[in-house]
């Protein structure tokens, strides 16, 4: 049986843990050759690669700090040298600070926006010029941009911006049949979900639980496949009905 992503090459930023790892493993299971980007934790990235290879998939790890424009360019060049032209790019890397707006420092602002916003902007810029016609670009945001939370101004603000980047880019890349969509996880069982929000998040879902990284990855597999070819510029909420 032919796998839906057989012969495709995918790059996932922040692919060494959490949702990024689950996406890398799922796309590889569907046949894609996966480039797992990481910033610092080489051991975790290699663990993801080993997990994929052990199951018969194809993957490699590439280090790059996505807050650095030059390293983003190098990441894409290294990925292309290793696996050829890219078909799928998932802009997933992100960080989180929970602090009242009045207490945030300039260093806090720079840390969150350099990775979550500037980083995604230049990842999209590189992807726009490199992804093959008919390719797929997925921006991982959060269902939190549709809600109201205290102490989340930096995180939600940084994510709100990238949703607008994706919508605009979708219009620009339509002539090349490249889709650009936003994937917004809800409350998901990763180390980025604050403990105090776990029970609360579960209570908001008709399923009375939080999601798993694998459930988010399943949605990414659809958005990365040919089955999603008629969907672009959309914000897909993967939050268990929250």
mmCIF file of C-alpha atoms in Angstrom:
data_model
loop_
_atom_site.group_PDB
_atom_site.id
_atom_site.type_symbol
_atom_site.label_atom_id
_atom_site.label_comp_id
_atom_site.label_asym_id
_atom_site.label_seq_id
_atom_site.Cartn_x
_atom_site.Cartn_y
_atom_site.Cartn_z
ATOM 1 C CA UNK A 1 0.000 0.000 0.000
ATOM 2 C CA UNK A 2 1.332 3.415 -0.938
ATOM 3 C CA UNK A 3 1.755 5.738 2.014
ATOM 4 C CA UNK A 4 0.138 9.187 1.625
ATOM 5 C CA UNK A 5 3.421 11.080 2.039
ATOM 6 C CA UNK A 6 5.728 8.614 0.258
ATOM 7 C CA UNK A 7 8.470 10.541 -1.544
ATOM 8 C CA UNK A 8 7.789 13.779 0.335
ATOM 9 C CA UNK A 9 10.326 15.708 2.419
ATOM 10 C CA UNK A 10 9.226 17.516 5.581
ATOM 11 C CA UNK A 11 10.897 19.948 7.969
ATOM 12 C CA UNK A 12 9.517 20.370 11.492
ATOM 13 C CA UNK A 13 10.936 23.110 13.702
ATOM 14 C CA UNK A 14 10.987 22.342 17.402
ATOM 15 C CA UNK A 15 10.649 18.678 16.533
ATOM 16 C CA UNK A 16 12.504 17.163 19.469
ATOM 17 C CA UNK A 17 9.658 17.063 22.000
ATOM 18 C CA UNK A 18 5.951 17.462 22.637
ATOM 19 C CA UNK A 19 3.711 18.269 19.693
ATOM 20 C CA UNK A 20 6.688 18.733 17.364
ATOM 21 C CA UNK A 21 7.963 15.249 18.088
ATOM 22 C CA UNK A 22 4.513 13.736 17.562
ATOM 23 C CA UNK A 23 4.200 15.543 14.217
ATOM 24 C CA UNK A 24 7.629 14.345 13.087
ATOM 25 C CA UNK A 25 6.792 10.753 13.990
ATOM 26 C CA UNK A 26 3.381 10.869 12.329
ATOM 27 C CA UNK A 27 4.612 12.396 9.061
ATOM 28 C CA UNK A 28 7.398 9.820 8.956
ATOM 29 C CA UNK A 29 4.885 7.028 9.566
ATOM 30 C CA UNK A 30 2.976 8.329 6.537
ATOM 31 C CA UNK A 31 6.101 7.990 4.398
ATOM 32 C CA UNK A 32 7.769 11.401 4.541
ATOM 33 C CA UNK A 33 11.492 11.858 5.024
ATOM 34 C CA UNK A 34 11.597 14.099 8.084
ATOM 35 C CA UNK A 35 14.092 16.748 9.158
ATOM 36 C CA UNK A 36 13.821 17.211 12.925
ATOM 37 C CA UNK A 37 14.991 20.684 13.938
ATOM 38 C CA UNK A 38 16.200 21.365 17.452
ATOM 39 C CA UNK A 39 17.860 24.338 19.149
ATOM 40 C CA UNK A 40 19.855 22.858 22.035
ATOM 41 C CA UNK A 41 18.769 19.357 23.025
ATOM 42 C CA UNK A 42 20.640 17.186 20.525
ATOM 43 C CA UNK A 43 20.041 14.057 22.588
ATOM 44 C CA UNK A 44 16.248 14.449 22.436
ATOM 45 C CA UNK A 45 16.338 15.149 18.700
ATOM 46 C CA UNK A 46 18.454 12.060 18.065
ATOM 47 C CA UNK A 47 16.016 10.048 20.169
ATOM 48 C CA UNK A 48 13.191 11.141 17.846
ATOM 49 C CA UNK A 49 15.256 10.217 14.802
ATOM 50 C CA UNK A 50 16.114 6.820 16.272
ATOM 51 C CA UNK A 51 12.463 6.182 17.070
ATOM 52 C CA UNK A 52 11.470 6.946 13.480
ATOM 53 C CA UNK A 53 14.257 4.884 11.929
ATOM 54 C CA UNK A 54 13.494 1.925 14.218
ATOM 55 C CA UNK A 55 9.996 1.837 12.738
ATOM 56 C CA UNK A 56 11.285 1.860 9.175
ATOM 57 C CA UNK A 57 11.035 5.598 8.604
ATOM 58 C CA UNK A 58 13.582 8.123 7.354
ATOM 59 C CA UNK A 59 14.728 11.059 9.477
ATOM 60 C CA UNK A 60 17.667 13.197 10.505
ATOM 61 C CA UNK A 61 18.230 15.975 13.029
ATOM 62 C CA UNK A 62 19.460 19.475 12.163
ATOM 63 C CA UNK A 63 20.376 22.069 14.789
ATOM 64 C CA UNK A 64 19.338 25.698 14.395
ATOM 65 C CA UNK A 65 18.116 28.456 16.691
ATOM 66 C CA UNK A 66 14.979 29.770 15.004
ATOM 67 C CA UNK A 67 15.291 33.128 16.768
ATOM 68 C CA UNK A 68 18.300 33.776 14.507
ATOM 69 C CA UNK A 69 17.572 34.684 10.883
ATOM 70 C CA UNK A 70 20.940 33.465 9.593
ATOM 71 C CA UNK A 71 20.481 30.105 11.324
ATOM 72 C CA UNK A 72 17.015 29.738 9.784
ATOM 73 C CA UNK A 73 18.508 30.181 6.315
ATOM 74 C CA UNK A 74 21.200 27.650 7.169
ATOM 75 C CA UNK A 75 18.569 25.230 8.504
ATOM 76 C CA UNK A 76 16.703 25.243 5.203
ATOM 77 C CA UNK A 77 19.906 24.910 3.185
ATOM 78 C CA UNK A 78 21.126 22.002 5.316
ATOM 79 C CA UNK A 79 17.724 20.330 5.065
ATOM 80 C CA UNK A 80 17.666 20.640 1.279
ATOM 81 C CA UNK A 81 21.208 19.296 0.983
ATOM 82 C CA UNK A 82 20.188 16.276 3.028
ATOM 83 C CA UNK A 83 16.743 15.422 1.665
ATOM 84 C CA UNK A 84 16.232 17.541 -1.450
ATOM 85 C CA UNK A 85 13.522 20.147 -2.070
ATOM 86 C CA UNK A 86 10.970 20.384 0.723
ATOM 87 C CA UNK A 87 7.307 19.539 0.317
ATOM 88 C CA UNK A 88 6.097 20.198 3.864
ATOM 89 C CA UNK A 89 7.239 22.776 6.421
ATOM 90 C CA UNK A 90 5.788 22.833 9.927
ATOM 91 C CA UNK A 91 6.608 25.969 11.931
ATOM 92 C CA UNK A 92 6.155 24.514 15.394
ATOM 93 C CA UNK A 93 8.962 25.791 17.639
ATOM 94 C CA UNK A 94 7.663 28.007 20.421
ATOM 95 C CA UNK A 95 8.173 29.144 23.999
ATOM 96 C CA UNK A 96 5.827 30.254 26.763
ATOM 97 C CA UNK A 97 6.010 32.725 29.641
ATOM 98 C CA UNK A 98 3.169 33.092 32.125
ATOM 99 C CA UNK A 99 3.388 36.441 33.869
ATOM 100 C CA UNK A 100 1.135 39.498 34.355
ATOM 101 C CA UNK A 101 1.642 42.008 31.557
ATOM 102 C CA UNK A 102 2.764 44.670 34.026
ATOM 103 C CA UNK A 103 5.591 42.406 35.219
ATOM 104 C CA UNK A 104 6.989 41.437 31.824
ATOM 105 C CA UNK A 105 10.429 42.800 31.052
ATOM 106 C CA UNK A 106 11.940 43.762 27.733
ATOM 107 C CA UNK A 107 14.019 40.593 27.965
ATOM 108 C CA UNK A 108 10.817 38.548 28.379
ATOM 109 C CA UNK A 109 9.306 40.250 25.333
ATOM 110 C CA UNK A 110 12.387 39.656 23.194
ATOM 111 C CA UNK A 111 12.658 36.020 24.250
ATOM 112 C CA UNK A 112 9.063 35.146 23.369
ATOM 113 C CA UNK A 113 8.709 37.248 20.224
ATOM 114 C CA UNK A 114 12.144 36.360 18.818
ATOM 115 C CA UNK A 115 11.204 32.667 18.763
ATOM 116 C CA UNK A 116 7.421 32.638 18.410
ATOM 117 C CA UNK A 117 6.986 35.568 16.038
ATOM 118 C CA UNK A 118 10.185 36.714 14.349
ATOM 119 C CA UNK A 119 11.301 33.118 14.023
ATOM 120 C CA UNK A 120 8.064 32.013 12.396
ATOM 121 C CA UNK A 121 8.059 35.038 10.077
ATOM 122 C CA UNK A 122 11.451 34.140 8.629
ATOM 123 C CA UNK A 123 10.661 30.422 8.574
ATOM 124 C CA UNK A 124 7.641 31.295 6.437
ATOM 125 C CA UNK A 125 9.774 33.532 4.259
ATOM 126 C CA UNK A 126 12.249 30.730 3.598
ATOM 127 C CA UNK A 127 9.486 28.179 3.111
ATOM 128 C CA UNK A 128 7.672 30.451 0.656
ATOM 129 C CA UNK A 129 10.703 30.560 -1.633
ATOM 130 C CA UNK A 130 11.746 26.922 -1.287
ATOM 131 C CA UNK A 131 8.722 24.651 -0.904
ATOM 132 C CA UNK A 132 7.914 22.815 -4.110
ATOM 133 C CA UNK A 133 4.725 23.609 -6.035
ATOM 134 C CA UNK A 134 1.832 21.780 -4.433
ATOM 135 C CA UNK A 135 3.564 21.905 -1.063
ATOM 136 C CA UNK A 136 2.144 22.355 2.424
ATOM 137 C CA UNK A 137 3.054 24.940 5.060
ATOM 138 C CA UNK A 138 1.624 24.520 8.556
ATOM 139 C CA UNK A 139 1.904 27.124 11.301
ATOM 140 C CA UNK A 140 1.311 25.836 14.827
ATOM 141 C CA UNK A 141 -0.523 28.434 16.910
ATOM 142 C CA UNK A 142 -2.882 27.889 19.851
ATOM 143 C CA UNK A 143 -6.582 27.798 20.541
ATOM 144 C CA UNK A 144 -5.800 30.322 23.261
ATOM 145 C CA UNK A 145 -5.939 33.178 20.741
ATOM 146 C CA UNK A 146 -9.713 32.617 20.650
ATOM 147 C CA UNK A 147 -10.022 32.837 24.442
ATOM 148 C CA UNK A 148 -9.184 35.161 27.320
ATOM 149 C CA UNK A 149 -6.500 34.314 29.866
ATOM 150 C CA UNK A 150 -4.618 36.362 32.447
ATOM 151 C CA UNK A 151 -0.807 36.347 32.461
ATOM 152 C CA UNK A 152 -0.637 35.211 28.840
ATOM 153 C CA UNK A 153 -0.251 38.498 26.949
ATOM 154 C CA UNK A 154 3.179 37.765 25.516
ATOM 155 C CA UNK A 155 2.428 34.205 24.473
ATOM 156 C CA UNK A 156 -0.989 34.874 22.970
ATOM 157 C CA UNK A 157 0.177 38.100 21.343
ATOM 158 C CA UNK A 158 3.080 36.317 19.687
ATOM 159 C CA UNK A 159 0.773 33.596 18.387
ATOM 160 C CA UNK A 160 -1.889 36.005 17.161
ATOM 161 C CA UNK A 161 0.681 37.649 14.905
ATOM 162 C CA UNK A 162 1.715 34.444 13.174
ATOM 163 C CA UNK A 163 -1.889 33.623 12.362
ATOM 164 C CA UNK A 164 -2.001 36.818 10.307
ATOM 165 C CA UNK A 165 1.306 35.969 8.626
ATOM 166 C CA UNK A 166 -0.151 32.638 7.523
ATOM 167 C CA UNK A 167 -3.388 34.100 6.174
ATOM 168 C CA UNK A 168 -1.533 36.620 4.062
ATOM 169 C CA UNK A 169 0.993 34.102 2.780
ATOM 170 C CA UNK A 170 -1.797 31.713 1.786
ATOM 171 C CA UNK A 171 -3.045 34.329 -0.681
ATOM 172 C CA UNK A 172 0.442 34.852 -2.076
ATOM 173 C CA UNK A 173 1.252 31.171 -2.645
ATOM 174 C CA UNK A 174 -2.063 30.077 -4.124
ATOM 175 C CA UNK A 175 -0.801 30.394 -7.715
ATOM 176 C CA UNK A 176 1.804 27.700 -6.928
ATOM 177 C CA UNK A 177 -0.837 25.444 -5.330
ATOM 178 C CA UNK A 178 0.964 25.712 -1.999
ATOM 179 C CA UNK A 179 -1.400 25.688 0.957
ATOM 180 C CA UNK A 180 -0.704 27.602 4.167
ATOM 181 C CA UNK A 181 -2.790 26.731 7.190
ATOM 182 C CA UNK A 182 -2.769 27.330 10.926
ATOM 183 C CA UNK A 183 -3.050 24.397 13.318
ATOM 184 C CA UNK A 184 -4.276 25.524 16.749
ATOM 185 C CA UNK A 185 -4.020 22.895 19.479
ATOM 186 C CA UNK A 186 -6.180 23.294 22.547
ATOM 187 C CA UNK A 187 -5.240 22.095 26.011
ATOM 188 C CA UNK A 188 -2.705 19.377 25.206
ATOM 189 C CA UNK A 189 -0.707 17.113 27.480
ATOM 190 C CA UNK A 190 2.788 18.531 27.007
ATOM 191 C CA UNK A 191 5.288 20.229 29.297
ATOM 192 C CA UNK A 192 4.096 23.612 27.977
ATOM 193 C CA UNK A 193 0.642 23.173 29.521
ATOM 194 C CA UNK A 194 0.678 24.790 32.985
ATOM 195 C CA UNK A 195 -0.467 22.376 35.667
ATOM 196 C CA UNK A 196 -3.253 24.667 36.835
ATOM 197 C CA UNK A 197 -4.856 24.571 33.388
ATOM 198 C CA UNK A 198 -5.068 20.791 33.033
ATOM 199 C CA UNK A 199 -8.241 20.164 35.028
ATOM 200 C CA UNK A 200 -9.723 23.429 33.782
ATOM 201 C CA UNK A 201 -9.017 22.544 30.150
ATOM 202 C CA UNK A 202 -10.495 19.083 30.574
ATOM 203 C CA UNK A 203 -13.665 20.589 32.043
ATOM 204 C CA UNK A 204 -14.190 22.736 28.934
ATOM 205 C CA UNK A 205 -14.120 19.803 26.517
ATOM 206 C CA UNK A 206 -17.142 17.590 25.788
ATOM 207 C CA UNK A 207 -14.684 14.695 26.150
ATOM 208 C CA UNK A 208 -13.744 15.823 29.671
ATOM 209 C CA UNK A 209 -10.001 15.499 29.077
ATOM 210 C CA UNK A 210 -7.080 17.297 27.507
ATOM 211 C CA UNK A 211 -5.688 16.249 24.146
ATOM 212 C CA UNK A 212 -2.592 14.244 23.332
ATOM 213 C CA UNK A 213 0.264 15.308 21.067
ATOM 214 C CA UNK A 214 -0.590 12.382 18.798
ATOM 215 C CA UNK A 215 -4.104 13.733 18.249
ATOM 216 C CA UNK A 216 -2.644 17.062 17.127
ATOM 217 C CA UNK A 217 -0.206 15.208 14.902
ATOM 218 C CA UNK A 218 -3.084 13.367 13.238
ATOM 219 C CA UNK A 219 -4.512 16.725 12.151
ATOM 220 C CA UNK A 220 -1.103 17.815 10.878
ATOM 221 C CA UNK A 221 -0.921 14.646 8.785
ATOM 222 C CA UNK A 222 -4.141 15.641 7.057
ATOM 223 C CA UNK A 223 -2.949 19.219 6.495
ATOM 224 C CA UNK A 224 0.321 17.897 5.079
ATOM 225 C CA UNK A 225 -1.366 15.522 2.654
ATOM 226 C CA UNK A 226 -2.989 15.906 -0.745
ATOM 227 C CA UNK A 227 -6.376 15.451 0.944
ATOM 228 C CA UNK A 228 -6.095 19.053 2.232
ATOM 229 C CA UNK A 229 -5.420 20.581 -1.184
ATOM 230 C CA UNK A 230 -8.645 22.648 -1.143
ATOM 231 C CA UNK A 231 -7.993 24.157 2.292
ATOM 232 C CA UNK A 232 -5.748 27.213 2.703
ATOM 233 C CA UNK A 233 -5.596 30.291 4.904
ATOM 234 C CA UNK A 234 -7.640 28.487 7.560
ATOM 235 C CA UNK A 235 -7.181 28.194 11.303
ATOM 236 C CA UNK A 236 -7.925 24.582 12.192
ATOM 237 C CA UNK A 237 -8.948 24.293 15.836
ATOM 238 C CA UNK A 238 -7.759 20.995 17.336
ATOM 239 C CA UNK A 239 -9.009 21.473 20.858
ATOM 240 C CA UNK A 240 -11.454 18.689 21.596
ATOM 241 C CA UNK A 241 -14.480 20.938 21.242
ATOM 242 C CA UNK A 242 -13.303 23.631 23.663
#
